[in-house]
Coordinates of C-alpha atoms in Angstrom, one line a residue:
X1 CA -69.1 22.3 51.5
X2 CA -67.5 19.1 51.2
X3 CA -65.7 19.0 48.1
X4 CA -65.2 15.5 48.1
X5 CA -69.0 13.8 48.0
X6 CA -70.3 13.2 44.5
X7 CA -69.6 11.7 41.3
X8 CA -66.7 14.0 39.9
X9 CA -65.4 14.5 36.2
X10 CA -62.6 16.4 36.0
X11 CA -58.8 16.5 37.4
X12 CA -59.2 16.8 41.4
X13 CA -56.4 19.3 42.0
X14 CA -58.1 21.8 39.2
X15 CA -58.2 25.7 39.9
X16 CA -62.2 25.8 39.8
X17 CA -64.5 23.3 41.1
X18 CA -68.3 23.3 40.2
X19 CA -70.6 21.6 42.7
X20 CA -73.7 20.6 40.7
X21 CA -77.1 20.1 42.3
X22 CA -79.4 18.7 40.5
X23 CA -82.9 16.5 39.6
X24 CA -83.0 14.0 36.9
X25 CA -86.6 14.5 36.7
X26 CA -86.0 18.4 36.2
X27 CA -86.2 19.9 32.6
X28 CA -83.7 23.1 33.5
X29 CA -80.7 20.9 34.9
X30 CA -81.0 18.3 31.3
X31 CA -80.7 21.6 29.3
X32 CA -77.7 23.1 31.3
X33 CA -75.9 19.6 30.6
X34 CA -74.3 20.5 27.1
X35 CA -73.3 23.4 28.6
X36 CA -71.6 22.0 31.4
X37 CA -70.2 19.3 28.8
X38 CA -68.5 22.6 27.1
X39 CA -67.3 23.9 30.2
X40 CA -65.5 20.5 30.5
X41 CA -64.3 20.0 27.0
X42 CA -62.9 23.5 26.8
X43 CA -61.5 23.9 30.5
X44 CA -59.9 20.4 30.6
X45 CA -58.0 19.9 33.8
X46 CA -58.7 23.5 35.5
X47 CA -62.7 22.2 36.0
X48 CA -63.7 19.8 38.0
X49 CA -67.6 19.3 37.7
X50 CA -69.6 17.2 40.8
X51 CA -72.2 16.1 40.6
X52 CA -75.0 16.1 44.0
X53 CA -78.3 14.8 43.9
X54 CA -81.5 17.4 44.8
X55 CA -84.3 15.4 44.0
X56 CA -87.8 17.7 44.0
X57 CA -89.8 15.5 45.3
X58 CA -93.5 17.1 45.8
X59 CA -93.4 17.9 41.8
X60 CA -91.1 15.1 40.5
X61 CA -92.3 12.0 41.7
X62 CA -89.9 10.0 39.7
X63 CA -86.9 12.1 40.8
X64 CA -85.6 9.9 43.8
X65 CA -85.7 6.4 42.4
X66 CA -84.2 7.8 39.4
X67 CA -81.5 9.8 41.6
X68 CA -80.9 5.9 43.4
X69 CA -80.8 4.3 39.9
X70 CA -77.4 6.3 39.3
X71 CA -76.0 5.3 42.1
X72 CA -77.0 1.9 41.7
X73 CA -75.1 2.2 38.3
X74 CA -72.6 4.0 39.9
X75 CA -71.9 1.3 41.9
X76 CA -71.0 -0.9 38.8
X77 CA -68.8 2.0 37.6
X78 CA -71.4 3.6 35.1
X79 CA -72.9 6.7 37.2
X80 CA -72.1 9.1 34.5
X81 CA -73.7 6.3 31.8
X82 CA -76.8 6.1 33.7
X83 CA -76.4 10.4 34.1
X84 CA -76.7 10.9 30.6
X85 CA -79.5 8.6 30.1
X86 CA -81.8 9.5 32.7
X87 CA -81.4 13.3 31.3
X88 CA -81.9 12.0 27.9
X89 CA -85.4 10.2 28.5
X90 CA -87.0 13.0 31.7
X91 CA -90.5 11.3 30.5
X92 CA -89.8 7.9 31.2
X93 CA -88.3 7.6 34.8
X94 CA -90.7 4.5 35.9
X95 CA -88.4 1.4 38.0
X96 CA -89.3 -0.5 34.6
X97 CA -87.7 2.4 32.6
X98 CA -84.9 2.5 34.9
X99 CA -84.3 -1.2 34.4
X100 CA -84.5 -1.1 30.6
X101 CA -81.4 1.8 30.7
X102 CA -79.6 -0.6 33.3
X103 CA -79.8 -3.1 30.5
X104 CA -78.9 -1.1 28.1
X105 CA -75.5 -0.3 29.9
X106 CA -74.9 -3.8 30.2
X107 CA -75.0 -3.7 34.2
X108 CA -75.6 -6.9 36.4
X109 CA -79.1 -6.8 36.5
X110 CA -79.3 -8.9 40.0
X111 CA -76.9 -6.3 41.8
X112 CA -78.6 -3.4 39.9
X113 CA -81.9 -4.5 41.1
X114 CA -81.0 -5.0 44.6
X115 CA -79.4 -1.5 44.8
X116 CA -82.6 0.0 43.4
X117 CA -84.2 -0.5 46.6
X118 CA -81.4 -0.2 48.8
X119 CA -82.4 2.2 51.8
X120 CA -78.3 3.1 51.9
X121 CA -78.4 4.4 48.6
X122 CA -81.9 6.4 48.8
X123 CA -80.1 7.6 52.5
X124 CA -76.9 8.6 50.4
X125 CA -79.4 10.5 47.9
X126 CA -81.5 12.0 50.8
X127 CA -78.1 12.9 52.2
X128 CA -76.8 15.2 49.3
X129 CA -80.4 16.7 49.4
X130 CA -79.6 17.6 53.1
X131 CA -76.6 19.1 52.2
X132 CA -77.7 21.4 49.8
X133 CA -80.5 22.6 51.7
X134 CA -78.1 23.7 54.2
X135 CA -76.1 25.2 51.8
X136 CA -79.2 27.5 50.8
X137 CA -80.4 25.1 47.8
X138 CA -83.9 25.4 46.7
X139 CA -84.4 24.4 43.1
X140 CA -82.6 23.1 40.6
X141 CA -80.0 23.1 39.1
X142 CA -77.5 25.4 41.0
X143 CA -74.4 25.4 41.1
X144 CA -71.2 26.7 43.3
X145 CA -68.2 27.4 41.6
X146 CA -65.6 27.7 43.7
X147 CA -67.9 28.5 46.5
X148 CA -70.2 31.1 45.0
X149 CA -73.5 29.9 44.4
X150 CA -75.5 30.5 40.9
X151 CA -79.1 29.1 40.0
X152 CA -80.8 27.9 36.8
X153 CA -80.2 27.3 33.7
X154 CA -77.2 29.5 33.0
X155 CA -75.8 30.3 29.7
X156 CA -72.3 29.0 28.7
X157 CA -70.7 32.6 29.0
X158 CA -72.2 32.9 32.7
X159 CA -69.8 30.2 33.4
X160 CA -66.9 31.1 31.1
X161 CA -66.9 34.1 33.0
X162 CA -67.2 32.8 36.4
X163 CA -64.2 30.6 35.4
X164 CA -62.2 32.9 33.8
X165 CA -62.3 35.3 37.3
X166 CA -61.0 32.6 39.2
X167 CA -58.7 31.1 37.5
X168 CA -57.5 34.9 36.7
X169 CA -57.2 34.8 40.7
X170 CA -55.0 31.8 41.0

């Protein structure tokens, strides 16, 4: 899997790489986000989190403009802005919500707007989808770490100890 698509946090040489995918809409992927935000805070430079989109379309219908809303934001160098907001408000995902949180972030409403309906952007989003499926994706969140795939809503230590056997390996 091509470790290079996504929105990464993280130092890009580091010893473990988490691929991420995810749903804004979904309510297991917003609960594993403090977690991940430990793994980061306590790994530093050995982590490197990215994120992919995997909207669920047939039960979140909000899931896909919400996934192009980050990349519009993105785009005006606030992905991981627009990340935490859309995770923070799951129940209010409509374009007007969207717009509001574009606001809020101080983006350029005119560009943001225009990317919100880009069919490049919901291509890019599809694309990630497309990728994980092939990669054996079929909910949300997983995760690879270094290649080995885990699902759901895992617990910090589930991670630690993940992380701690490859970075024991390298």
């Amino acid at each position: 899997m091509d470790v290079n698509k996504g929105w990464s946090k993280g130092a890009e040489q580091a010893k473990v790489v988490i691929i991420e995918f995810s749903d804004f809409q979904c309510s297991f992927c917003a609960k594993v986000q403090p977690t991940l935000d430990r793994v980061l805070e306590i790994y530093g430079d050995r982590v490197r989190l990215i994120y992919r989109h995997f909207p669920l379309t047939k039960i979140h219908p909000y899931a896909l403009k919400a996934a192009v809303a980050a990349e519009a934001a993105g785009s005006q160098g606030k992905f991981w802005e627009m990340h935490d907001k859309l995770y923070q408000n799951q129940e209010k995902l409509t374009v007007n919500d969207l717009r509001k949180y574009a606001q809020e972030l101080g983006l350029d409403m005119e560009r943001f707007d225009k990317d919100l309906d880009s069919p490049q952007l919901e291509e890019k989003v599809l694309q990630d989808k497309a990728d994980g499926l092939k990669a054996g994706v079929k909910g949300t969140p997983v995760f690879f770490i270094n290649g080995t795939y885990i699902s759901g809503n895992q617990p910090f230590e589930k991670f630690k100890e993940m992380i701690e056997a490859e970075l024991a390996m390298s």
